[in-house]
PDB file of C-alpha atoms in Angstrom:
ATOM      1  CA  MET A   1       0.077  -0.014   0.103  1.00 92.00           C
ATOM      2  CA  PRO A   2       1.210   3.008  -1.182  1.00 98.00           C
ATOM      3  CA  ARG A   3       2.939   5.600   2.093  1.00 99.00           C
ATOM      4  CA  ILE A   4       1.604   9.188   2.046  1.00 99.00           C
ATOM      5  CA  LEU A   5       3.386  12.254   4.000  1.00 99.00           C
ATOM      6  CA  LEU A   6       1.099  14.570   4.618  1.00 99.00           C
ATOM      7  CA  THR A   7       1.857  18.089   6.445  1.00 99.00           C
ATOM      8  CA  ASN A   8       0.665  21.759   6.110  1.00 98.00           C
ATOM      9  CA  ASP A   9       1.823  25.120   7.328  1.00 96.00           C
ATOM     10  CA  ASP A  10      -1.568  25.822   9.059  1.00 94.00           C
ATOM     11  CA  GLY A  11      -1.391  23.476  11.949  1.00 96.00           C
ATOM     12  CA  ILE A  12      -1.976  20.489  12.481  1.00 97.00           C
ATOM     13  CA  TYR A  13      -5.630  21.133  13.732  1.00 96.00           C
ATOM     14  CA  SER A  14      -7.097  22.856  10.559  1.00 96.00           C
ATOM     15  CA  ASN A  15      -9.871  21.571   8.647  1.00 96.00           C
ATOM     16  CA  GLY A  16      -7.776  21.576   5.404  1.00 97.00           C
ATOM     17  CA  LEU A  17      -5.591  19.145   6.725  1.00 98.00           C
ATOM     18  CA  ARG A  18      -8.667  16.769   7.857  1.00 97.00           C
ATOM     19  CA  ALA A  19     -10.147  17.373   4.646  1.00 98.00           C
ATOM     20  CA  ALA A  20      -6.508  16.038   2.990  1.00 98.00           C
ATOM     21  CA  VAL A  21      -6.318  12.918   5.414  1.00 98.00           C
ATOM     22  CA  LYS A  22      -9.930  11.822   4.339  1.00 98.00           C
ATOM     23  CA  ALA A  23      -9.380  12.460   0.502  1.00 98.00           C
ATOM     24  CA  LEU A  24      -5.958  10.486   0.778  1.00 98.00           C
ATOM     25  CA  SER A  25      -6.627   7.882   3.170  1.00 97.00           C
ATOM     26  CA  GLU A  26      -8.241   6.309  -0.152  1.00 93.00           C
ATOM     27  CA  LEU A  27      -5.260   5.947  -1.605  1.00 98.00           C
ATOM     28  CA  GLY A  28      -2.615   4.726   1.068  1.00 98.00           C
ATOM     29  CA  GLU A  29      -1.299   4.824   4.033  1.00 98.00           C
ATOM     30  CA  VAL A  30      -1.502   8.691   5.716  1.00 99.00           C
ATOM     31  CA  TYR A  31       1.348   9.772   8.027  1.00 99.00           C
ATOM     32  CA  VAL A  32       0.614  13.074   9.379  1.00 99.00           C
ATOM     33  CA  VAL A  33       3.318  15.572  10.401  1.00 99.00           C
ATOM     34  CA  ALA A  34       2.221  19.002  10.917  1.00 98.00           C
ATOM     35  CA  PRO A  35       3.426  22.195  12.831  1.00 98.00           C
ATOM     36  CA  LEU A  36       1.294  22.104  16.032  1.00 96.00           C
ATOM     37  CA  PHE A  37       0.591  25.887  15.442  1.00 93.00           C
ATOM     38  CA  GLN A  38      -0.032  28.128  12.489  1.00 91.00           C
ATOM     39  CA  ARG A  39       3.420  28.502  10.474  1.00 92.00           C
ATOM     40  CA  SER A  40       2.240  30.448   7.757  1.00 90.00           C
ATOM     41  CA  ALA A  41       4.933  32.141   5.287  1.00 86.00           C
ATOM     42  CA  SER A  42       7.658  30.460   7.253  1.00 90.00           C
ATOM     43  CA  GLY A  43       9.216  29.199   3.717  1.00 93.00           C
ATOM     44  CA  ARG A  44      11.751  26.855   3.912  1.00 95.00           C
ATOM     45  CA  ALA A  45      13.179  27.685   7.088  1.00 94.00           C
ATOM     46  CA  MET A  46      14.626  24.993   9.605  1.00 96.00           C
ATOM     47  CA  THR A  47      14.794  24.972  13.338  1.00 96.00           C
ATOM     48  CA  LEU A  48      18.446  24.826  13.920  1.00 97.00           C
ATOM     49  CA  HIS A  49      19.296  26.913  17.328  1.00 96.00           C
ATOM     50  CA  ARG A  50      16.643  24.570  19.584  1.00 97.00           C
ATOM     51  CA  PRO A  51      15.241  21.272  19.985  1.00 97.00           C
ATOM     52  CA  ILE A  52      11.942  20.513  18.249  1.00 96.00           C
ATOM     53  CA  ARG A  53       9.521  18.847  19.997  1.00 97.00           C
ATOM     54  CA  ALA A  54       6.986  16.147  19.003  1.00 98.00           C
ATOM     55  CA  LYS A  55       3.316  15.182  20.229  1.00 97.00           C
ATOM     56  CA  ARG A  56       1.328  12.660  19.117  1.00 98.00           C
ATOM     57  CA  VAL A  57      -2.502  14.019  17.859  1.00 98.00           C
ATOM     58  CA  ASN A  58      -5.241  12.001  17.234  1.00 97.00           C
ATOM     59  CA  VAL A  59      -6.311  12.712  13.536  1.00 97.00           C
ATOM     60  CA  PRO A  60      -8.939  10.100  11.967  1.00 96.00           C
ATOM     61  CA  GLY A  61      -8.177   8.389   8.909  1.00 97.00           C
ATOM     62  CA  ALA A  62      -4.128   8.897   9.796  1.00 98.00           C
ATOM     63  CA  LYS A  63      -2.192   5.671  10.064  1.00 97.00           C
ATOM     64  CA  ILE A  64      -0.373   8.325  13.049  1.00 98.00           C
ATOM     65  CA  ALA A  65       0.362  11.940  13.531  1.00 98.00           C
ATOM     66  CA  TYR A  66       2.474  14.005  15.159  1.00 98.00           C
ATOM     67  CA  GLY A  67       2.517  17.707  15.810  1.00 98.00           C
ATOM     68  CA  ILE A  68       5.924  19.205  15.753  1.00 98.00           C
ATOM     69  CA  ASP A  69       6.903  22.887  17.529  1.00 97.00           C
ATOM     70  CA  GLY A  70       8.565  23.968  14.224  1.00 97.00           C
ATOM     71  CA  THR A  71       8.249  24.807  10.826  1.00 98.00           C
ATOM     72  CA  PRO A  72       6.748  22.803   7.707  1.00 98.00           C
ATOM     73  CA  THR A  73      10.143  22.096   6.918  1.00 98.00           C
ATOM     74  CA  ASP A  74      11.232  20.596  10.218  1.00 98.00           C
ATOM     75  CA  CYS A  75       8.240  18.473   9.935  1.00 98.00           C
ATOM     76  CA  VAL A  76       9.140  16.899   6.524  1.00 99.00           C
ATOM     77  CA  ILE A  77      12.431  16.053   7.875  1.00 98.00           C
ATOM     78  CA  PHE A  78      11.167  14.686  11.221  1.00 98.00           C
ATOM     79  CA  ALA A  79       8.641  12.378   9.191  1.00 98.00           C
ATOM     80  CA  ILE A  80      11.635  10.970   7.009  1.00 98.00           C
ATOM     81  CA  ALA A  81      13.851  10.127   9.600  1.00 98.00           C
ATOM     82  CA  ARG A  82      11.452   8.521  11.815  1.00 97.00           C
ATOM     83  CA  PHE A  83       9.186   6.546   9.165  1.00 97.00           C
ATOM     84  CA  GLY A  84      11.590   6.311   6.177  1.00 96.00           C
ATOM     85  CA  ASP A  85      10.824   6.915   2.758  1.00 96.00           C
ATOM     86  CA  PHE A  86       7.292   7.710   1.144  1.00 99.00           C
ATOM     87  CA  ASP A  87       5.729   7.286  -1.954  1.00 99.00           C
ATOM     88  CA  LEU A  88       4.102  10.806  -2.135  1.00 99.00           C
ATOM     89  CA  ALA A  89       4.280  13.819  -0.141  1.00 99.00           C
ATOM     90  CA  VAL A  90       1.338  16.172   0.027  1.00 99.00           C
ATOM     91  CA  SER A  91       1.323  19.994   1.641  1.00 98.00           C
ATOM     92  CA  GLY A  92      -2.275  21.373   2.302  1.00 91.00           C
ATOM     93  CA  ILE A  93      -4.579  21.749   1.790  1.00 98.00           C
ATOM     94  CA  ASN A  94      -3.761  25.176   2.922  1.00 96.00           C
ATOM     95  CA  LEU A  95      -6.193  28.287   3.573  1.00 95.00           C
ATOM     96  CA  GLY A  96      -5.443  30.558   0.940  1.00 94.00           C
ATOM     97  CA  GLU A  97      -3.954  30.507  -2.241  1.00 95.00           C
ATOM     98  CA  ASN A  98       0.073  30.212  -3.046  1.00 95.00           C
ATOM     99  CA  LEU A  99       0.858  31.723  -6.262  1.00 95.00           C
ATOM    100  CA  SER A 100       3.722  33.130  -8.057  1.00 94.00           C
ATOM    101  CA  THR A 101       7.496  33.140  -7.604  1.00 93.00           C
ATOM    102  CA  GLU A 102       6.665  34.018  -3.995  1.00 92.00           C
ATOM    103  CA  ILE A 103       5.916  30.046  -3.288  1.00 95.00           C
ATOM    104  CA  THR A 104       9.112  30.434  -1.902  1.00 95.00           C
ATOM    105  CA  VAL A 105       7.561  32.346   1.079  1.00 94.00           C
ATOM    106  CA  SER A 106       4.904  29.740   1.297  1.00 95.00           C
ATOM    107  CA  GLY A 107       5.506  27.485   4.288  1.00 96.00           C
ATOM    108  CA  THR A 108       3.079  25.089   2.422  1.00 97.00           C
ATOM    109  CA  ALA A 109       4.836  25.202  -1.019  1.00 97.00           C
ATOM    110  CA  SER A 110       8.217  24.626   0.852  1.00 97.00           C
ATOM    111  CA  ALA A 111       7.446  21.841   2.535  1.00 98.00           C
ATOM    112  CA  ALA A 112       6.677  20.074  -0.707  1.00 98.00           C
ATOM    113  CA  ILE A 113       9.910  21.327  -1.938  1.00 98.00           C
ATOM    114  CA  GLU A 114      11.646  20.354   0.966  1.00 98.00           C
ATOM    115  CA  ALA A 115      10.361  16.757   0.209  1.00 98.00           C
ATOM    116  CA  SER A 116      11.093  16.791  -3.534  1.00 98.00           C
ATOM    117  CA  THR A 117      14.992  17.272  -2.423  1.00 97.00           C
ATOM    118  CA  HIS A 118      14.529  13.957  -0.876  1.00 98.00           C
ATOM    119  CA  GLY A 119      13.288  12.253  -4.084  1.00 97.00           C
ATOM    120  CA  ILE A 120       9.920  12.351  -2.821  1.00 98.00           C
ATOM    121  CA  PRO A 121       7.150  13.180  -5.811  1.00 98.00           C
ATOM    122  CA  SER A 122       5.088  16.170  -4.273  1.00 99.00           C
ATOM    123  CA  VAL A 123       2.042  17.946  -4.278  1.00 99.00           C
ATOM    124  CA  ALA A 124       1.155  21.429  -2.725  1.00 99.00           C
ATOM    125  CA  ILE A 125      -2.722  22.602  -2.826  1.00 99.00           C
ATOM    126  CA  SER A 126      -4.039  25.694  -1.767  1.00 98.00           C
ATOM    127  CA  LEU A 127      -7.909  26.725  -1.747  1.00 98.00           C
ATOM    128  CA  GLU A 128      -8.534  30.711  -2.350  1.00 96.00           C
ATOM    129  CA  VAL A 129     -10.403  31.651   0.694  1.00 91.00           C
ATOM    130  CA  GLU A 130     -11.080  35.305   1.843  1.00 78.00           C
ATOM    131  CA  TRP A 131      -7.830  36.905   3.829  1.00 72.00           C
ATOM    132  CA  LYS A 132      -9.307  37.155   7.042  1.00 68.00           C
ATOM    133  CA  LYS A 133     -10.099  33.373   6.906  1.00 68.00           C
ATOM    134  CA  THR A 134      -6.508  32.514   6.466  1.00 65.00           C
ATOM    135  CA  LEU A 135      -5.228  32.357  10.038  1.00 71.00           C
ATOM    136  CA  GLY A 136      -8.173  30.473  11.967  1.00 70.00           C
ATOM    137  CA  GLU A 137      -8.493  26.529  11.125  1.00 77.00           C
ATOM    138  CA  GLY A 138     -10.918  26.568   8.288  1.00 77.00           C
ATOM    139  CA  GLU A 139     -14.026  26.656  10.303  1.00 79.00           C
ATOM    140  CA  GLY A 140     -17.314  26.922   8.060  1.00 85.00           C
ATOM    141  CA  ILE A 141     -15.229  26.559   4.996  1.00 93.00           C
ATOM    142  CA  ASP A 142     -16.032  23.804   2.645  1.00 95.00           C
ATOM    143  CA  PHE A 143     -13.090  21.930   1.291  1.00 97.00           C
ATOM    144  CA  SER A 144     -14.914  19.005  -0.475  1.00 97.00           C
ATOM    145  CA  VAL A 145     -14.018  20.264  -4.054  1.00 98.00           C
ATOM    146  CA  SER A 146     -10.237  20.860  -2.949  1.00 98.00           C
ATOM    147  CA  ALA A 147     -10.314  17.406  -1.518  1.00 98.00           C
ATOM    148  CA  HIS A 148     -11.540  16.098  -4.840  1.00 98.00           C
ATOM    149  CA  PHE A 149      -8.979  17.480  -7.013  1.00 99.00           C
ATOM    150  CA  LEU A 150      -6.142  16.411  -4.490  1.00 99.00           C
ATOM    151  CA  ARG A 151      -7.289  13.063  -4.732  1.00 98.00           C
ATOM    152  CA  ARG A 152      -7.576  12.958  -8.628  1.00 98.00           C
ATOM    153  CA  ILE A 153      -3.989  14.562  -8.648  1.00 99.00           C
ATOM    154  CA  ALA A 154      -2.317  12.570  -6.045  1.00 99.00           C
ATOM    155  CA  ALA A 155      -3.585   9.416  -7.572  1.00 98.00           C
ATOM    156  CA  ALA A 156      -2.268   9.817 -10.997  1.00 98.00           C
ATOM    157  CA  VAL A 157       1.071  10.708  -9.373  1.00 98.00           C
ATOM    158  CA  LEU A 158       0.990   7.643  -7.504  1.00 98.00           C
ATOM    159  CA  GLU A 159       0.412   5.493 -10.344  1.00 98.00           C
ATOM    160  CA  LYS A 160       2.624   7.438 -13.178  1.00 98.00           C
ATOM    161  CA  GLY A 161       4.767   9.497 -11.136  1.00 97.00           C
ATOM    162  CA  LEU A 162       5.923  12.559 -12.251  1.00 98.00           C
ATOM    163  CA  PRO A 163       7.083  13.849 -15.442  1.00 97.00           C
ATOM    164  CA  GLU A 164      10.761  13.597 -16.082  1.00 96.00           C
ATOM    165  CA  GLY A 165      12.152  17.480 -14.830  1.00 95.00           C
ATOM    166  CA  VAL A 166       9.376  18.229 -12.370  1.00 98.00           C
ATOM    167  CA  ASP A 167       9.672  17.858  -8.969  1.00 98.00           C
ATOM    168  CA  MET A 168       6.547  19.192  -7.487  1.00 98.00           C
ATOM    169  CA  LEU A 169       2.950  20.256  -8.543  1.00 99.00           C
ATOM    170  CA  ASN A 170       1.805  23.561  -7.286  1.00 99.00           C
ATOM    171  CA  VAL A 171      -2.277  23.316  -6.991  1.00 99.00           C
ATOM    172  CA  ASN A 172      -4.723  26.517  -6.624  1.00 98.00           C
ATOM    173  CA  VAL A 173      -8.535  25.844  -6.135  1.00 98.00           C
ATOM    174  CA  PRO A 174     -10.821  28.580  -6.875  1.00 98.00           C
ATOM    175  CA  SER A 175     -13.047  29.421  -3.785  1.00 96.00           C
ATOM    176  CA  ASP A 176     -15.817  29.169  -6.191  1.00 96.00           C
ATOM    177  CA  ALA A 177     -14.692  25.931  -7.959  1.00 97.00           C
ATOM    178  CA  SER A 178     -17.214  22.645  -8.552  1.00 97.00           C
ATOM    179  CA  GLU A 179     -15.908  19.392  -9.571  1.00 98.00           C
ATOM    180  CA  GLY A 180     -16.466  20.035 -12.849  1.00 98.00           C
ATOM    181  CA  THR A 181     -13.920  23.329 -13.102  1.00 98.00           C
ATOM    182  CA  GLY A 182     -11.046  22.768 -15.392  1.00 98.00           C
ATOM    183  CA  ILE A 183      -7.480  22.429 -14.995  1.00 98.00           C
ATOM    184  CA  ALA A 184      -4.921  24.880 -16.528  1.00 98.00           C
ATOM    185  CA  ILE A 185      -1.054  24.010 -16.804  1.00 99.00           C
ATOM    186  CA  THR A 186       0.660  27.186 -15.576  1.00 98.00           C
ATOM    187  CA  ARG A 187       3.936  28.576 -15.204  1.00 97.00           C
ATOM    188  CA  LEU A 188       4.390  30.918 -12.027  1.00 96.00           C
ATOM    189  CA  ALA A 189       3.494  34.445 -12.495  1.00 95.00           C
ATOM    190  CA  ARG A 190       6.066  36.847 -11.348  1.00 91.00           C
ATOM    191  CA  LYS A 191       4.655  38.331  -8.211  1.00 82.00           C
ATOM    192  CA  ARG A 192       1.554  38.332  -6.199  1.00 78.00           C
ATOM    193  CA  TYR A 193       1.943  41.040  -3.583  1.00 75.00           C
ATOM    194  CA  SER A 194       4.000  44.381  -3.491  1.00 80.00           C
ATOM    195  CA  PRO A 195       4.963  44.273  -0.078  1.00 84.00           C
ATOM    196  CA  THR A 196       5.926  47.915   2.032  1.00 89.00           C
ATOM    197  CA  ILE A 197       6.328  48.538   5.785  1.00 91.00           C
ATOM    198  CA  GLU A 198       3.636  50.399   7.824  1.00 94.00           C
ATOM    199  CA  GLU A 199       4.923  52.342  10.833  1.00 95.00           C
ATOM    200  CA  ARG A 200       2.772  52.551  13.936  1.00 96.00           C
ATOM    201  CA  ILE A 201       3.573  53.933  17.394  1.00 97.00           C
ATOM    202  CA  ASP A 202       2.887  51.731  20.463  1.00 96.00           C
ATOM    203  CA  PRO A 203       1.365  53.378  23.865  1.00 96.00           C
ATOM    204  CA  LYS A 204       5.265  54.453  24.959  1.00 97.00           C
ATOM    205  CA  GLY A 205       5.714  56.207  21.718  1.00 95.00           C
ATOM    206  CA  ASN A 206       7.887  53.783  20.258  1.00 97.00           C
ATOM    207  CA  PRO A 207       7.622  52.960  16.642  1.00 96.00           C
ATOM    208  CA  TYR A 208       6.769  49.495  15.328  1.00 96.00           C
ATOM    209  CA  TYR A 209       6.645  47.965  11.770  1.00 96.00           C
ATOM    210  CA  TRP A 210       3.831  45.660  10.173  1.00 93.00           C
ATOM    211  CA  ILE A 211       4.934  44.306   6.706  1.00 89.00           C
ATOM    212  CA  VAL A 212       2.201  44.924   4.649  1.00 86.00           C
ATOM    213  CA  GLY A 213       1.335  44.186   0.889  1.00 79.00           C
ATOM    214  CA  ARG A 214      -0.766  45.538  -2.174  1.00 79.00           C
ATOM    215  CA  LEU A 215      -2.185  42.929  -3.965  1.00 77.00           C
ATOM    216  CA  VAL A 216      -1.157  43.015  -7.894  1.00 79.00           C
ATOM    217  CA  GLN A 217      -4.126  42.961 -10.017  1.00 78.00           C
ATOM    218  CA  GLU A 218      -2.891  42.362 -13.566  1.00 82.00           C
ATOM    219  CA  PHE A 219      -1.482  38.774 -14.499  1.00 90.00           C
ATOM    220  CA  GLU A 220      -0.082  37.515 -17.584  1.00 93.00           C
ATOM    221  CA  PRO A 221      -2.057  34.714 -19.114  1.00 96.00           C
ATOM    222  CA  GLY A 222      -0.528  31.537 -19.131  1.00 97.00           C
ATOM    223  CA  THR A 223       0.151  32.017 -15.520  1.00 97.00           C
ATOM    224  CA  ASP A 224      -1.017  30.522 -12.205  1.00 97.00           C
ATOM    225  CA  ALA A 225      -2.502  34.147 -10.945  1.00 96.00           C
ATOM    226  CA  TYR A 226      -4.442  34.267 -14.640  1.00 96.00           C
ATOM    227  CA  ALA A 227      -5.707  30.586 -14.216  1.00 98.00           C
ATOM    228  CA  LEU A 228      -6.813  31.298 -10.960  1.00 97.00           C
ATOM    229  CA  LYS A 229      -7.964  35.004 -10.514  1.00 95.00           C
ATOM    230  CA  VAL A 230      -9.109  35.749 -14.329  1.00 95.00           C
ATOM    231  CA  GLU A 231     -10.342  32.280 -16.010  1.00 98.00           C
ATOM    232  CA  ARG A 232     -11.514  30.772 -12.058  1.00 98.00           C
ATOM    233  CA  LYS A 233      -9.734  27.309 -13.105  1.00 98.00           C
ATOM    234  CA  VAL A 234      -8.000  25.067 -10.874  1.00 99.00           C
ATOM    235  CA  SER A 235      -4.089  25.839 -11.595  1.00 98.00           C
ATOM    236  CA  VAL A 236      -1.382  23.188 -11.816  1.00 99.00           C
ATOM    237  CA  THR A 237       1.959  24.339 -12.136  1.00 98.00           C
ATOM    238  CA  PRO A 238       5.047  22.071 -12.546  1.00 98.00           C
ATOM    239  CA  VAL A 239       7.997  22.901 -10.334  1.00 98.00           C
ATOM    240  CA  ASN A 240      11.892  22.210 -10.467  1.00 96.00           C
ATOM    241  CA  ILE A 241      13.682  22.579  -7.671  1.00 94.00           C
ATOM    242  CA  ASP A 242      16.785  23.567  -9.731  1.00 94.00           C
ATOM    243  CA  MET A 243      16.735  26.891 -10.073  1.00 92.00           C
ATOM    244  CA  THR A 244      19.793  27.426 -12.113  1.00 93.00           C
ATOM    245  CA  ALA A 245      19.035  30.555 -14.749  1.00 90.00           C
ATOM    246  CA  LYS A 246      18.719  28.778 -18.539  1.00 89.00           C
ATOM    247  CA  THR A 247      21.182  30.996 -19.895  1.00 90.00           C
ATOM    248  CA  ASP A 248      24.171  30.406 -21.744  1.00 91.00           C
ATOM    249  CA  PHE A 249      27.311  30.270 -19.365  1.00 92.00           C
ATOM    250  CA  GLU A 250      29.417  31.521 -22.122  1.00 92.00           C
ATOM    251  CA  ASP A 251      27.987  34.949 -21.918  1.00 91.00           C
ATOM    252  CA  LEU A 252      28.861  35.177 -17.728  1.00 92.00           C
ATOM    253  CA  TYR A 253      32.418  34.078 -18.370  1.00 92.00           C
ATOM    254  CA  GLU A 254      32.239  37.305 -21.122  1.00 91.00           C
ATOM    255  CA  LEU A 255      30.515  39.655 -18.647  1.00 92.00           C
ATOM    256  CA  LEU A 256      32.697  38.681 -15.484  1.00 93.00           C
ATOM    257  CA  ALA A 257      36.027  38.484 -17.987  1.00 83.00           C
ATOM    258  CA  LEU A 258      36.852  35.280 -16.709  1.00 70.00           C
TER     259      LEU A 258
END
């Protein structure tokens, strides 16, 4: 029976994770290792300067489940060290879309990227939701359509593997999707947010700062953001973890006079 690793960045008590367990348990044994707490936007950070702690958690449908007081990447490393190799790694279902090259900021996508560096075919899946709902546990959110696409994509990857040169799939599901919604194979948009700093003053008169972002509203056709935000399709982006620029190295030798 296939062994499936499931993690996320919303935390082990997220309803999106539990919907994913239900969908994936039909395909294999599901091992859940996820953060104990919300770890959105943690990227591929690892916890190296303190010990991490693990807590057994009851997650219906999972073969075993641990909550980790660390990052999503910590969870993947812990799972592989503790339970061995997996046939598939899934990160999600995330509360809120993960689009563009900013997937490197996403704990959801970065967990899948980490798993892929260990040779495990990986899928990150996110559901578009209102911003104010992205930091909860998914109360009142219907994950059934996202779970449908996750099961469909996971089954295909388990049966056929990923194409050569593809390390992970980044999947984004529109909030209004149905099981009949079309799928678009896309590339990553360049940018989703334009971040800046907002200064505020605390009661003692000292300044403090929030990183805030303005949403980019125009997207190129063929990108994940265009598929999700304009076409209202499920976006599936093939990702390769080799970030080396596809350029003629001779041009760089000439540029650097080497």
